[in-house]
Amino acid sequence: MINLRKAGKHAALILLALIMLYPVLWMVVSSLRPSNEIFRSPGLVLDGLRTQNYGEGWNALASPFGHYLLNSAIVVLGCIIGNLVSCSMAAYAFARLEFTGKKLWFAIMLGTIMLPIHVLIVPQYIMFSQAGWVNTFLPLIVPKFLATDAFFVFLMVQFIRGLPRELDEAARIDGCGHGRIFGRIILPLMLPALATTTIFTFIWTWNDFFGQLIYLTDPEMYTVPVALRSFVDATVSTSWGSMFAMSVVSLAPIFLAFLVGQRYLIRGIATTGIK
């Protein structure tokens, strides 16, 4: 009876996994079909392999698709560095330092998590436009150096609070100030939280469409999500095969990042939740 229950649970989990993976599998299969056959059948069986979609999609836009991958990589790298530096410093201040209004500022910081981007985008656009930053990567990268992602600040605060304060006291006895305590004691122990921040920042920034569409107007500055949108044209027939092919290419870095960092991701979330 127990074996039957386990078999039933596993069968149900496999079925749910297939249902969840179906859109991705269908996209991969569609990338190998002619455009006029993609929407004729929802099945996953291929009559033949049309690998030309990848070559045509790579060179379909004004620049090779690798150019847009490079643009996305620049934005992602800047955002990751910004979040790691600024959020870790802000988290250390909230977790270890004592200053006036600490609880109030921490509550305000948490409150910003509930603000949707649509509320902030207009004043931010006006500010960046007056600074002459529109159609550059600066509006997408610079805010990350100001600890604007409150979720990661909170994640790191919870992690630091779980570290023994005796480590700080021992370092202070040896003459270390807050800078050396943070750099030599706290930061190396924060590796799981830093890895979690890196992976989430990578995925969210790589997939971001709205912000990049607002600030990037020159096709040469397009990132991957905006470039994929360029395949869809209301005035001419859309090359669906090429678009799905480049969608598969754009998903590859996300899968690789998740596979490489899965161990750190799970460890970071688990230890933060426990502590």
PDB file of C-alpha atoms in Angstrom:
ATOM      1  CA  MET A   1       0.000   0.000   0.000  1.00  0.00           C
ATOM      2  CA  ILE A   2       2.814   2.391   0.903  1.00  0.00           C
ATOM      3  CA  ASN A   3       4.596   1.669  -2.378  1.00  0.00           C
ATOM      4  CA  LEU A   4       1.390   2.333  -4.301  1.00  0.00           C
ATOM      5  CA  ARG A   5       0.980   5.688  -2.554  1.00  0.00           C
ATOM      6  CA  LYS A   6       4.559   6.639  -3.330  1.00  0.00           C
ATOM      7  CA  ALA A   7       4.114   5.586  -6.946  1.00  0.00           C
ATOM      8  CA  GLY A   8       0.915   7.637  -7.169  1.00  0.00           C
ATOM      9  CA  LYS A   9       2.611  10.701  -5.675  1.00  0.00           C
ATOM     10  CA  HIS A  10       5.545  10.396  -8.056  1.00  0.00           C
ATOM     11  CA  ALA A  11       3.215   9.963 -11.030  1.00  0.00           C
ATOM     12  CA  ALA A  12       1.253  13.059 -10.011  1.00  0.00           C
ATOM     13  CA  LEU A  13       4.462  15.076  -9.581  1.00  0.00           C
ATOM     14  CA  ILE A  14       5.753  13.968 -12.980  1.00  0.00           C
ATOM     15  CA  LEU A  15       2.433  14.903 -14.585  1.00  0.00           C
ATOM     16  CA  LEU A  16       2.479  18.343 -12.972  1.00  0.00           C
ATOM     17  CA  ALA A  17       6.104  18.823 -14.027  1.00  0.00           C
ATOM     18  CA  LEU A  18       5.220  17.980 -17.634  1.00  0.00           C
ATOM     19  CA  ILE A  19       2.298  20.424 -17.548  1.00  0.00           C
ATOM     20  CA  MET A  20       4.565  23.174 -16.237  1.00  0.00           C
ATOM     21  CA  LEU A  21       7.325  22.382 -18.747  1.00  0.00           C
ATOM     22  CA  TYR A  22       4.982  22.079 -21.720  1.00  0.00           C
ATOM     23  CA  PRO A  23       5.216  25.766 -22.798  1.00  0.00           C
ATOM     24  CA  VAL A  24       9.022  25.611 -22.750  1.00  0.00           C
ATOM     25  CA  LEU A  25       9.089  22.310 -24.631  1.00  0.00           C
ATOM     26  CA  TRP A  26       6.593  23.650 -27.166  1.00  0.00           C
ATOM     27  CA  MET A  27       8.778  26.732 -27.698  1.00  0.00           C
ATOM     28  CA  VAL A  28      11.847  24.556 -28.290  1.00  0.00           C
ATOM     29  CA  VAL A  29       9.934  22.374 -30.756  1.00  0.00           C
ATOM     30  CA  SER A  30       8.474  25.438 -32.487  1.00  0.00           C
ATOM     31  CA  SER A  31      11.959  26.836 -32.981  1.00  0.00           C
ATOM     32  CA  LEU A  32      12.612  23.841 -35.260  1.00  0.00           C
ATOM     33  CA  ARG A  33       9.434  24.174 -37.328  1.00  0.00           C
ATOM     34  CA  PRO A  34       8.596  26.374 -40.339  1.00  0.00           C
ATOM     35  CA  SER A  35       6.711  29.527 -39.312  1.00  0.00           C
ATOM     36  CA  ASN A  36       3.555  28.509 -41.188  1.00  0.00           C
ATOM     37  CA  GLU A  37       3.297  25.228 -39.233  1.00  0.00           C
ATOM     38  CA  ILE A  38       3.935  26.467 -35.702  1.00  0.00           C
ATOM     39  CA  PHE A  39       0.332  27.276 -34.746  1.00  0.00           C
ATOM     40  CA  ARG A  40      -1.287  24.437 -36.623  1.00  0.00           C
ATOM     41  CA  SER A  41      -0.636  21.832 -33.955  1.00  0.00           C
ATOM     42  CA  PRO A  42      -0.097  22.077 -30.196  1.00  0.00           C
ATOM     43  CA  GLY A  43       1.780  18.791 -30.215  1.00  0.00           C
ATOM     44  CA  LEU A  44       5.464  18.205 -29.576  1.00  0.00           C
ATOM     45  CA  VAL A  45       6.124  15.804 -32.466  1.00  0.00           C
ATOM     46  CA  LEU A  46       8.426  17.086 -35.193  1.00  0.00           C
ATOM     47  CA  ASP A  47       8.050  16.113 -38.836  1.00  0.00           C
ATOM     48  CA  GLY A  48      11.512  17.460 -39.551  1.00  0.00           C
ATOM     49  CA  LEU A  49      14.218  19.705 -38.137  1.00  0.00           C
ATOM     50  CA  ARG A  50      14.394  23.235 -39.538  1.00  0.00           C
ATOM     51  CA  THR A  51      17.631  24.413 -37.966  1.00  0.00           C
ATOM     52  CA  GLN A  52      17.734  27.360 -40.381  1.00  0.00           C
ATOM     53  CA  ASN A  53      15.533  29.270 -37.928  1.00  0.00           C
ATOM     54  CA  TYR A  54      18.552  29.763 -35.664  1.00  0.00           C
ATOM     55  CA  GLY A  55      20.751  31.137 -38.423  1.00  0.00           C
ATOM     56  CA  GLU A  56      18.008  33.368 -39.784  1.00  0.00           C
ATOM     57  CA  GLY A  57      17.050  34.614 -36.326  1.00  0.00           C
ATOM     58  CA  TRP A  58      20.648  35.377 -35.391  1.00  0.00           C
ATOM     59  CA  ASN A  59      20.957  37.788 -38.346  1.00  0.00           C
ATOM     60  CA  ALA A  60      17.322  38.906 -38.688  1.00  0.00           C
ATOM     61  CA  LEU A  61      17.630  42.254 -36.896  1.00  0.00           C
ATOM     62  CA  ALA A  62      19.777  45.326 -37.497  1.00  0.00           C
ATOM     63  CA  SER A  63      22.679  43.734 -35.628  1.00  0.00           C
ATOM     64  CA  PRO A  64      23.563  40.075 -35.003  1.00  0.00           C
ATOM     65  CA  PHE A  65      21.731  38.688 -31.992  1.00  0.00           C
ATOM     66  CA  GLY A  66      25.038  38.331 -30.171  1.00  0.00           C
ATOM     67  CA  HIS A  67      25.132  42.136 -29.952  1.00  0.00           C
ATOM     68  CA  TYR A  68      21.945  42.143 -27.872  1.00  0.00           C
ATOM     69  CA  LEU A  69      23.248  39.311 -25.718  1.00  0.00           C
ATOM     70  CA  LEU A  70      26.314  41.439 -25.009  1.00  0.00           C
ATOM     71  CA  ASN A  71      24.134  44.442 -24.096  1.00  0.00           C
ATOM     72  CA  SER A  72      22.148  42.302 -21.667  1.00  0.00           C
ATOM     73  CA  ALA A  73      25.376  40.909 -20.207  1.00  0.00           C
ATOM     74  CA  ILE A  74      26.669  44.450 -19.553  1.00  0.00           C
ATOM     75  CA  VAL A  75      23.443  45.471 -17.798  1.00  0.00           C
ATOM     76  CA  VAL A  76      23.287  42.246 -15.789  1.00  0.00           C
ATOM     77  CA  LEU A  77      26.920  42.507 -14.671  1.00  0.00           C
ATOM     78  CA  GLY A  78      26.462  46.113 -13.564  1.00  0.00           C
ATOM     79  CA  CYS A  79      23.275  45.281 -11.655  1.00  0.00           C
ATOM     80  CA  ILE A  80      24.871  42.291  -9.923  1.00  0.00           C
ATOM     81  CA  ILE A  81      27.900  44.297  -8.788  1.00  0.00           C
ATOM     82  CA  GLY A  82      25.663  47.155  -7.641  1.00  0.00           C
ATOM     83  CA  ASN A  83      23.367  44.921  -5.606  1.00  0.00           C
ATOM     84  CA  LEU A  84      26.196  42.965  -4.021  1.00  0.00           C
ATOM     85  CA  VAL A  85      28.062  46.100  -2.934  1.00  0.00           C
ATOM     86  CA  SER A  86      25.231  48.381  -1.864  1.00  0.00           C
ATOM     87  CA  CYS A  87      22.778  45.848  -0.416  1.00  0.00           C
ATOM     88  CA  SER A  88      25.450  44.107   1.653  1.00  0.00           C
ATOM     89  CA  MET A  89      26.626  47.424   3.120  1.00  0.00           C
ATOM     90  CA  ALA A  90      23.077  48.545   3.862  1.00  0.00           C
ATOM     91  CA  ALA A  91      22.296  45.166   5.423  1.00  0.00           C
ATOM     92  CA  TYR A  92      25.362  45.366   7.669  1.00  0.00           C
ATOM     93  CA  ALA A  93      24.297  48.819   8.827  1.00  0.00           C
ATOM     94  CA  PHE A  94      20.782  47.644   9.714  1.00  0.00           C
ATOM     95  CA  ALA A  95      21.979  44.432  11.343  1.00  0.00           C
ATOM     96  CA  ARG A  96      25.021  45.615  13.302  1.00  0.00           C
ATOM     97  CA  LEU A  97      25.094  49.400  13.671  1.00  0.00           C
ATOM     98  CA  GLU A  98      23.047  51.512  16.045  1.00  0.00           C
ATOM     99  CA  PHE A  99      21.816  54.877  14.773  1.00  0.00           C
ATOM    100  CA  THR A 100      18.898  57.210  15.295  1.00  0.00           C
ATOM    101  CA  GLY A 101      15.675  56.076  13.646  1.00  0.00           C
ATOM    102  CA  LYS A 102      17.061  52.664  12.742  1.00  0.00           C
ATOM    103  CA  LYS A 103      13.734  50.848  13.168  1.00  0.00           C
ATOM    104  CA  LEU A 104      11.858  53.567  11.306  1.00  0.00           C
ATOM    105  CA  TRP A 105      14.227  53.518   8.333  1.00  0.00           C
ATOM    106  CA  PHE A 106      14.146  49.732   8.283  1.00  0.00           C
ATOM    107  CA  ALA A 107      10.334  49.795   8.184  1.00  0.00           C
ATOM    108  CA  ILE A 108      10.395  52.360   5.383  1.00  0.00           C
ATOM    109  CA  MET A 109      12.869  50.209   3.492  1.00  0.00           C
ATOM    110  CA  LEU A 110      10.574  47.196   3.826  1.00  0.00           C
ATOM    111  CA  GLY A 111       7.613  49.319   2.755  1.00  0.00           C
ATOM    112  CA  THR A 112       9.273  50.082  -0.573  1.00  0.00           C
ATOM    113  CA  ILE A 113       8.949  46.408  -1.483  1.00  0.00           C
ATOM    114  CA  MET A 114       5.192  46.943  -1.845  1.00  0.00           C
ATOM    115  CA  LEU A 115       5.587  49.843  -4.290  1.00  0.00           C
ATOM    116  CA  PRO A 116       4.928  48.700  -7.875  1.00  0.00           C
ATOM    117  CA  ILE A 117       7.363  49.891 -10.528  1.00  0.00           C
ATOM    118  CA  HIS A 118       4.510  51.640 -12.379  1.00  0.00           C
ATOM    119  CA  VAL A 119       4.224  54.135  -9.500  1.00  0.00           C
ATOM    120  CA  LEU A 120       7.918  55.011  -9.692  1.00  0.00           C
ATOM    121  CA  ILE A 121       8.600  54.880 -13.413  1.00  0.00           C
ATOM    122  CA  VAL A 122       7.259  58.349 -14.303  1.00  0.00           C
ATOM    123  CA  PRO A 123       9.260  60.394 -11.742  1.00  0.00           C
ATOM    124  CA  GLN A 124      12.305  58.221 -12.385  1.00  0.00           C
ATOM    125  CA  TYR A 125      12.030  58.759 -16.131  1.00  0.00           C
ATOM    126  CA  ILE A 126      11.729  62.522 -15.695  1.00  0.00           C
ATOM    127  CA  MET A 127      14.781  62.558 -13.417  1.00  0.00           C
ATOM    128  CA  PHE A 128      16.913  60.414 -15.722  1.00  0.00           C
ATOM    129  CA  SER A 129      15.746  62.343 -18.788  1.00  0.00           C
ATOM    130  CA  GLN A 130      16.830  65.636 -17.233  1.00  0.00           C
ATOM    131  CA  ALA A 131      20.181  64.046 -16.407  1.00  0.00           C
ATOM    132  CA  GLY A 132      20.578  62.986 -20.048  1.00  0.00           C
ATOM    133  CA  TRP A 133      20.684  59.289 -19.206  1.00  0.00           C
ATOM    134  CA  VAL A 134      17.849  58.100 -21.457  1.00  0.00           C
ATOM    135  CA  ASN A 135      19.031  55.666 -24.143  1.00  0.00           C
ATOM    136  CA  THR A 136      21.965  54.611 -21.983  1.00  0.00           C
ATOM    137  CA  PHE A 137      22.458  51.750 -19.555  1.00  0.00           C
ATOM    138  CA  LEU A 138      22.875  54.145 -16.612  1.00  0.00           C
ATOM    139  CA  PRO A 139      19.178  54.253 -15.520  1.00  0.00           C
ATOM    140  CA  LEU A 140      19.212  50.459 -15.353  1.00  0.00           C
ATOM    141  CA  ILE A 141      22.516  50.091 -13.479  1.00  0.00           C
ATOM    142  CA  VAL A 142      23.126  53.158 -11.281  1.00  0.00           C
ATOM    143  CA  PRO A 143      20.056  52.670  -8.989  1.00  0.00           C
ATOM    144  CA  LYS A 144      21.426  49.229  -8.049  1.00  0.00           C
ATOM    145  CA  PHE A 145      24.441  50.955  -6.458  1.00  0.00           C
ATOM    146  CA  LEU A 146      22.031  52.800  -4.152  1.00  0.00           C
ATOM    147  CA  ALA A 147      20.515  49.674  -2.541  1.00  0.00           C
ATOM    148  CA  THR A 148      17.132  50.163  -4.193  1.00  0.00           C
ATOM    149  CA  ASP A 149      16.288  46.426  -4.104  1.00  0.00           C
ATOM    150  CA  ALA A 150      14.886  46.198  -0.584  1.00  0.00           C
ATOM    151  CA  PHE A 151      14.262  42.467  -0.926  1.00  0.00           C
ATOM    152  CA  PHE A 152      17.986  41.733  -1.065  1.00  0.00           C
ATOM    153  CA  VAL A 153      18.710  44.124   1.803  1.00  0.00           C
ATOM    154  CA  PHE A 154      16.161  42.286   3.938  1.00  0.00           C
ATOM    155  CA  LEU A 155      17.561  38.905   2.853  1.00  0.00           C
ATOM    156  CA  MET A 156      21.071  39.881   3.915  1.00  0.00           C
ATOM    157  CA  VAL A 157      19.918  41.526   7.151  1.00  0.00           C
ATOM    158  CA  GLN A 158      18.279  38.275   8.213  1.00  0.00           C
ATOM    159  CA  PHE A 159      21.407  36.345   7.343  1.00  0.00           C
ATOM    160  CA  ILE A 160      23.748  38.693   9.234  1.00  0.00           C
ATOM    161  CA  ARG A 161      21.500  38.629  12.297  1.00  0.00           C
ATOM    162  CA  GLY A 162      22.052  34.896  12.436  1.00  0.00           C
ATOM    163  CA  LEU A 163      25.837  35.295  12.694  1.00  0.00           C
ATOM    164  CA  PRO A 164      27.255  35.303  16.251  1.00  0.00           C
ATOM    165  CA  ARG A 165      28.043  38.778  17.563  1.00  0.00           C
ATOM    166  CA  GLU A 166      31.005  37.256  19.400  1.00  0.00           C
ATOM    167  CA  LEU A 167      32.844  37.326  16.074  1.00  0.00           C
ATOM    168  CA  ASP A 168      32.424  41.109  15.929  1.00  0.00           C
ATOM    169  CA  GLU A 169      33.509  41.531  19.533  1.00  0.00           C
ATOM    170  CA  ALA A 170      36.619  39.405  19.047  1.00  0.00           C
ATOM    171  CA  ALA A 171      37.582  41.394  15.968  1.00  0.00           C
ATOM    172  CA  ARG A 172      36.940  44.671  17.804  1.00  0.00           C
ATOM    173  CA  ILE A 173      39.259  43.562  20.619  1.00  0.00           C
ATOM    174  CA  ASP A 174      41.948  43.010  17.984  1.00  0.00           C
ATOM    175  CA  GLY A 175      41.489  46.615  16.872  1.00  0.00           C
ATOM    176  CA  CYS A 176      39.183  46.166  13.873  1.00  0.00           C
ATOM    177  CA  GLY A 177      36.698  48.868  13.016  1.00  0.00           C
ATOM    178  CA  HIS A 178      33.383  48.380  11.270  1.00  0.00           C
ATOM    179  CA  GLY A 179      35.015  48.444   7.843  1.00  0.00           C
ATOM    180  CA  ARG A 180      37.424  45.611   8.595  1.00  0.00           C
ATOM    181  CA  ILE A 181      34.784  43.632  10.495  1.00  0.00           C
ATOM    182  CA  PHE A 182      32.466  43.867   7.521  1.00  0.00           C
ATOM    183  CA  GLY A 183      35.139  43.109   4.930  1.00  0.00           C
ATOM    184  CA  ARG A 184      37.068  40.376   6.740  1.00  0.00           C
ATOM    185  CA  ILE A 185      34.507  38.742   9.044  1.00  0.00           C
ATOM    186  CA  ILE A 186      30.949  39.271   7.870  1.00  0.00           C
ATOM    187  CA  LEU A 187      31.343  39.370   4.100  1.00  0.00           C
ATOM    188  CA  PRO A 188      33.103  35.976   3.726  1.00  0.00           C
ATOM    189  CA  LEU A 189      30.400  34.342   5.873  1.00  0.00           C
ATOM    190  CA  MET A 190      27.655  35.847   3.693  1.00  0.00           C
ATOM    191  CA  LEU A 191      28.542  33.749   0.648  1.00  0.00           C
ATOM    192  CA  PRO A 192      25.164  31.892   0.509  1.00  0.00           C
ATOM    193  CA  ALA A 193      23.208  35.165   0.741  1.00  0.00           C
ATOM    194  CA  LEU A 194      25.481  36.839  -1.810  1.00  0.00           C
ATOM    195  CA  ALA A 195      25.089  33.881  -4.184  1.00  0.00           C
ATOM    196  CA  THR A 196      21.304  34.025  -3.816  1.00  0.00           C
ATOM    197  CA  THR A 197      21.358  37.753  -4.567  1.00  0.00           C
ATOM    198  CA  THR A 198      23.556  37.173  -7.609  1.00  0.00           C
ATOM    199  CA  ILE A 199      21.302  34.493  -9.088  1.00  0.00           C
ATOM    200  CA  PHE A 200      18.046  36.380  -8.505  1.00  0.00           C
ATOM    201  CA  THR A 201      19.528  39.627  -9.828  1.00  0.00           C
ATOM    202  CA  PHE A 202      20.777  37.827 -12.919  1.00  0.00           C
ATOM    203  CA  ILE A 203      17.416  36.216 -13.664  1.00  0.00           C
ATOM    204  CA  TRP A 204      15.282  39.293 -12.932  1.00  0.00           C
ATOM    205  CA  THR A 205      17.524  41.687 -14.865  1.00  0.00           C
ATOM    206  CA  TRP A 206      17.978  39.358 -17.828  1.00  0.00           C
ATOM    207  CA  ASN A 207      14.194  38.929 -18.119  1.00  0.00           C
ATOM    208  CA  ASP A 208      13.297  42.568 -17.460  1.00  0.00           C
ATOM    209  CA  PHE A 209      11.362  44.009 -20.382  1.00  0.00           C
ATOM    210  CA  PHE A 210       9.432  47.002 -19.089  1.00  0.00           C
ATOM    211  CA  GLY A 211      12.306  49.061 -17.699  1.00  0.00           C
ATOM    212  CA  GLN A 212      14.588  48.354 -20.634  1.00  0.00           C
ATOM    213  CA  LEU A 213      11.837  49.193 -23.121  1.00  0.00           C
ATOM    214  CA  ILE A 214      11.261  52.555 -21.404  1.00  0.00           C
ATOM    215  CA  TYR A 215      14.873  53.727 -21.279  1.00  0.00           C
ATOM    216  CA  LEU A 216      16.421  52.160 -24.402  1.00  0.00           C
ATOM    217  CA  THR A 217      15.177  53.679 -27.664  1.00  0.00           C
ATOM    218  CA  ASP A 218      18.130  53.150 -30.014  1.00  0.00           C
ATOM    219  CA  PRO A 219      18.060  49.658 -31.593  1.00  0.00           C
ATOM    220  CA  GLU A 220      21.818  49.436 -31.042  1.00  0.00           C
ATOM    221  CA  MET A 221      21.203  49.682 -27.276  1.00  0.00           C
ATOM    222  CA  TYR A 222      18.495  47.019 -27.155  1.00  0.00           C
ATOM    223  CA  THR A 223      18.861  44.160 -24.711  1.00  0.00           C
ATOM    224  CA  VAL A 224      17.602  40.630 -25.354  1.00  0.00           C
ATOM    225  CA  PRO A 225      13.951  41.081 -24.192  1.00  0.00           C
ATOM    226  CA  VAL A 226      13.513  44.254 -26.276  1.00  0.00           C
ATOM    227  CA  ALA A 227      15.272  42.691 -29.264  1.00  0.00           C
ATOM    228  CA  LEU A 228      12.918  39.705 -29.139  1.00  0.00           C
ATOM    229  CA  ARG A 229       9.994  42.126 -29.280  1.00  0.00           C
ATOM    230  CA  SER A 230      11.430  43.475 -32.542  1.00  0.00           C
ATOM    231  CA  PHE A 231      10.672  40.165 -34.253  1.00  0.00           C
ATOM    232  CA  VAL A 232       6.933  40.929 -33.941  1.00  0.00           C
ATOM    233  CA  ASP A 233       5.777  43.442 -36.534  1.00  0.00           C
ATOM    234  CA  ALA A 234       2.110  44.342 -37.041  1.00  0.00           C
ATOM    235  CA  THR A 235       2.705  45.551 -40.623  1.00  0.00           C
ATOM    236  CA  VAL A 236       4.433  42.461 -42.009  1.00  0.00           C
ATOM    237  CA  SER A 237       4.325  38.749 -41.358  1.00  0.00           C
ATOM    238  CA  THR A 238       6.124  37.748 -38.180  1.00  0.00           C
ATOM    239  CA  SER A 239       8.931  35.217 -38.418  1.00  0.00           C
ATOM    240  CA  TRP A 240       7.756  33.094 -35.526  1.00  0.00           C
ATOM    241  CA  GLY A 241      10.310  30.371 -36.098  1.00  0.00           C
ATOM    242  CA  SER A 242      13.215  32.795 -35.855  1.00  0.00           C
ATOM    243  CA  MET A 243      11.725  34.472 -32.802  1.00  0.00           C
ATOM    244  CA  PHE A 244      11.254  31.178 -30.967  1.00  0.00           C
ATOM    245  CA  ALA A 245      14.779  30.145 -31.938  1.00  0.00           C
ATOM    246  CA  MET A 246      16.271  33.289 -30.410  1.00  0.00           C
ATOM    247  CA  SER A 247      13.993  32.848 -27.387  1.00  0.00           C
ATOM    248  CA  VAL A 248      15.601  29.467 -26.811  1.00  0.00           C
ATOM    249  CA  VAL A 249      19.041  31.070 -27.138  1.00  0.00           C
ATOM    250  CA  SER A 250      18.099  33.788 -24.645  1.00  0.00           C
ATOM    251  CA  LEU A 251      16.879  31.208 -22.114  1.00  0.00           C
ATOM    252  CA  ALA A 252      20.118  29.224 -22.200  1.00  0.00           C
ATOM    253  CA  PRO A 253      22.065  31.604 -19.879  1.00  0.00           C
ATOM    254  CA  ILE A 254      19.252  31.484 -17.309  1.00  0.00           C
ATOM    255  CA  PHE A 255      19.238  27.690 -17.228  1.00  0.00           C
ATOM    256  CA  LEU A 256      23.011  27.614 -16.941  1.00  0.00           C
ATOM    257  CA  ALA A 257      22.999  30.180 -14.126  1.00  0.00           C
ATOM    258  CA  PHE A 258      20.383  28.200 -12.219  1.00  0.00           C
ATOM    259  CA  LEU A 259      22.165  24.876 -12.687  1.00  0.00           C
ATOM    260  CA  VAL A 260      25.522  26.287 -11.628  1.00  0.00           C
ATOM    261  CA  GLY A 261      24.173  28.213  -8.640  1.00  0.00           C
ATOM    262  CA  GLN A 262      21.371  25.894  -7.531  1.00  0.00           C
ATOM    263  CA  ARG A 263      23.322  24.615  -4.525  1.00  0.00           C
ATOM    264  CA  TYR A 264      24.102  28.125  -3.290  1.00  0.00           C
ATOM    265  CA  LEU A 265      20.569  29.313  -4.027  1.00  0.00           C
ATOM    266  CA  ILE A 266      18.924  26.612  -1.929  1.00  0.00           C
ATOM    267  CA  ARG A 267      21.498  27.013   0.857  1.00  0.00           C
ATOM    268  CA  GLY A 268      21.072  30.779   0.942  1.00  0.00           C
ATOM    269  CA  ILE A 269      17.283  30.675   1.113  1.00  0.00           C
ATOM    270  CA  ALA A 270      17.264  27.841   3.662  1.00  0.00           C
ATOM    271  CA  THR A 271      19.789  29.409   6.046  1.00  0.00           C
ATOM    272  CA  THR A 272      18.138  32.827   5.805  1.00  0.00           C
ATOM    273  CA  GLY A 273      14.730  31.347   6.573  1.00  0.00           C
ATOM    274  CA  ILE A 274      16.000  29.318   9.527  1.00  0.00           C
ATOM    275  CA  LYS A 275      17.882  32.216  11.087  1.00  0.00           C
TER     276      LYS A 275
END
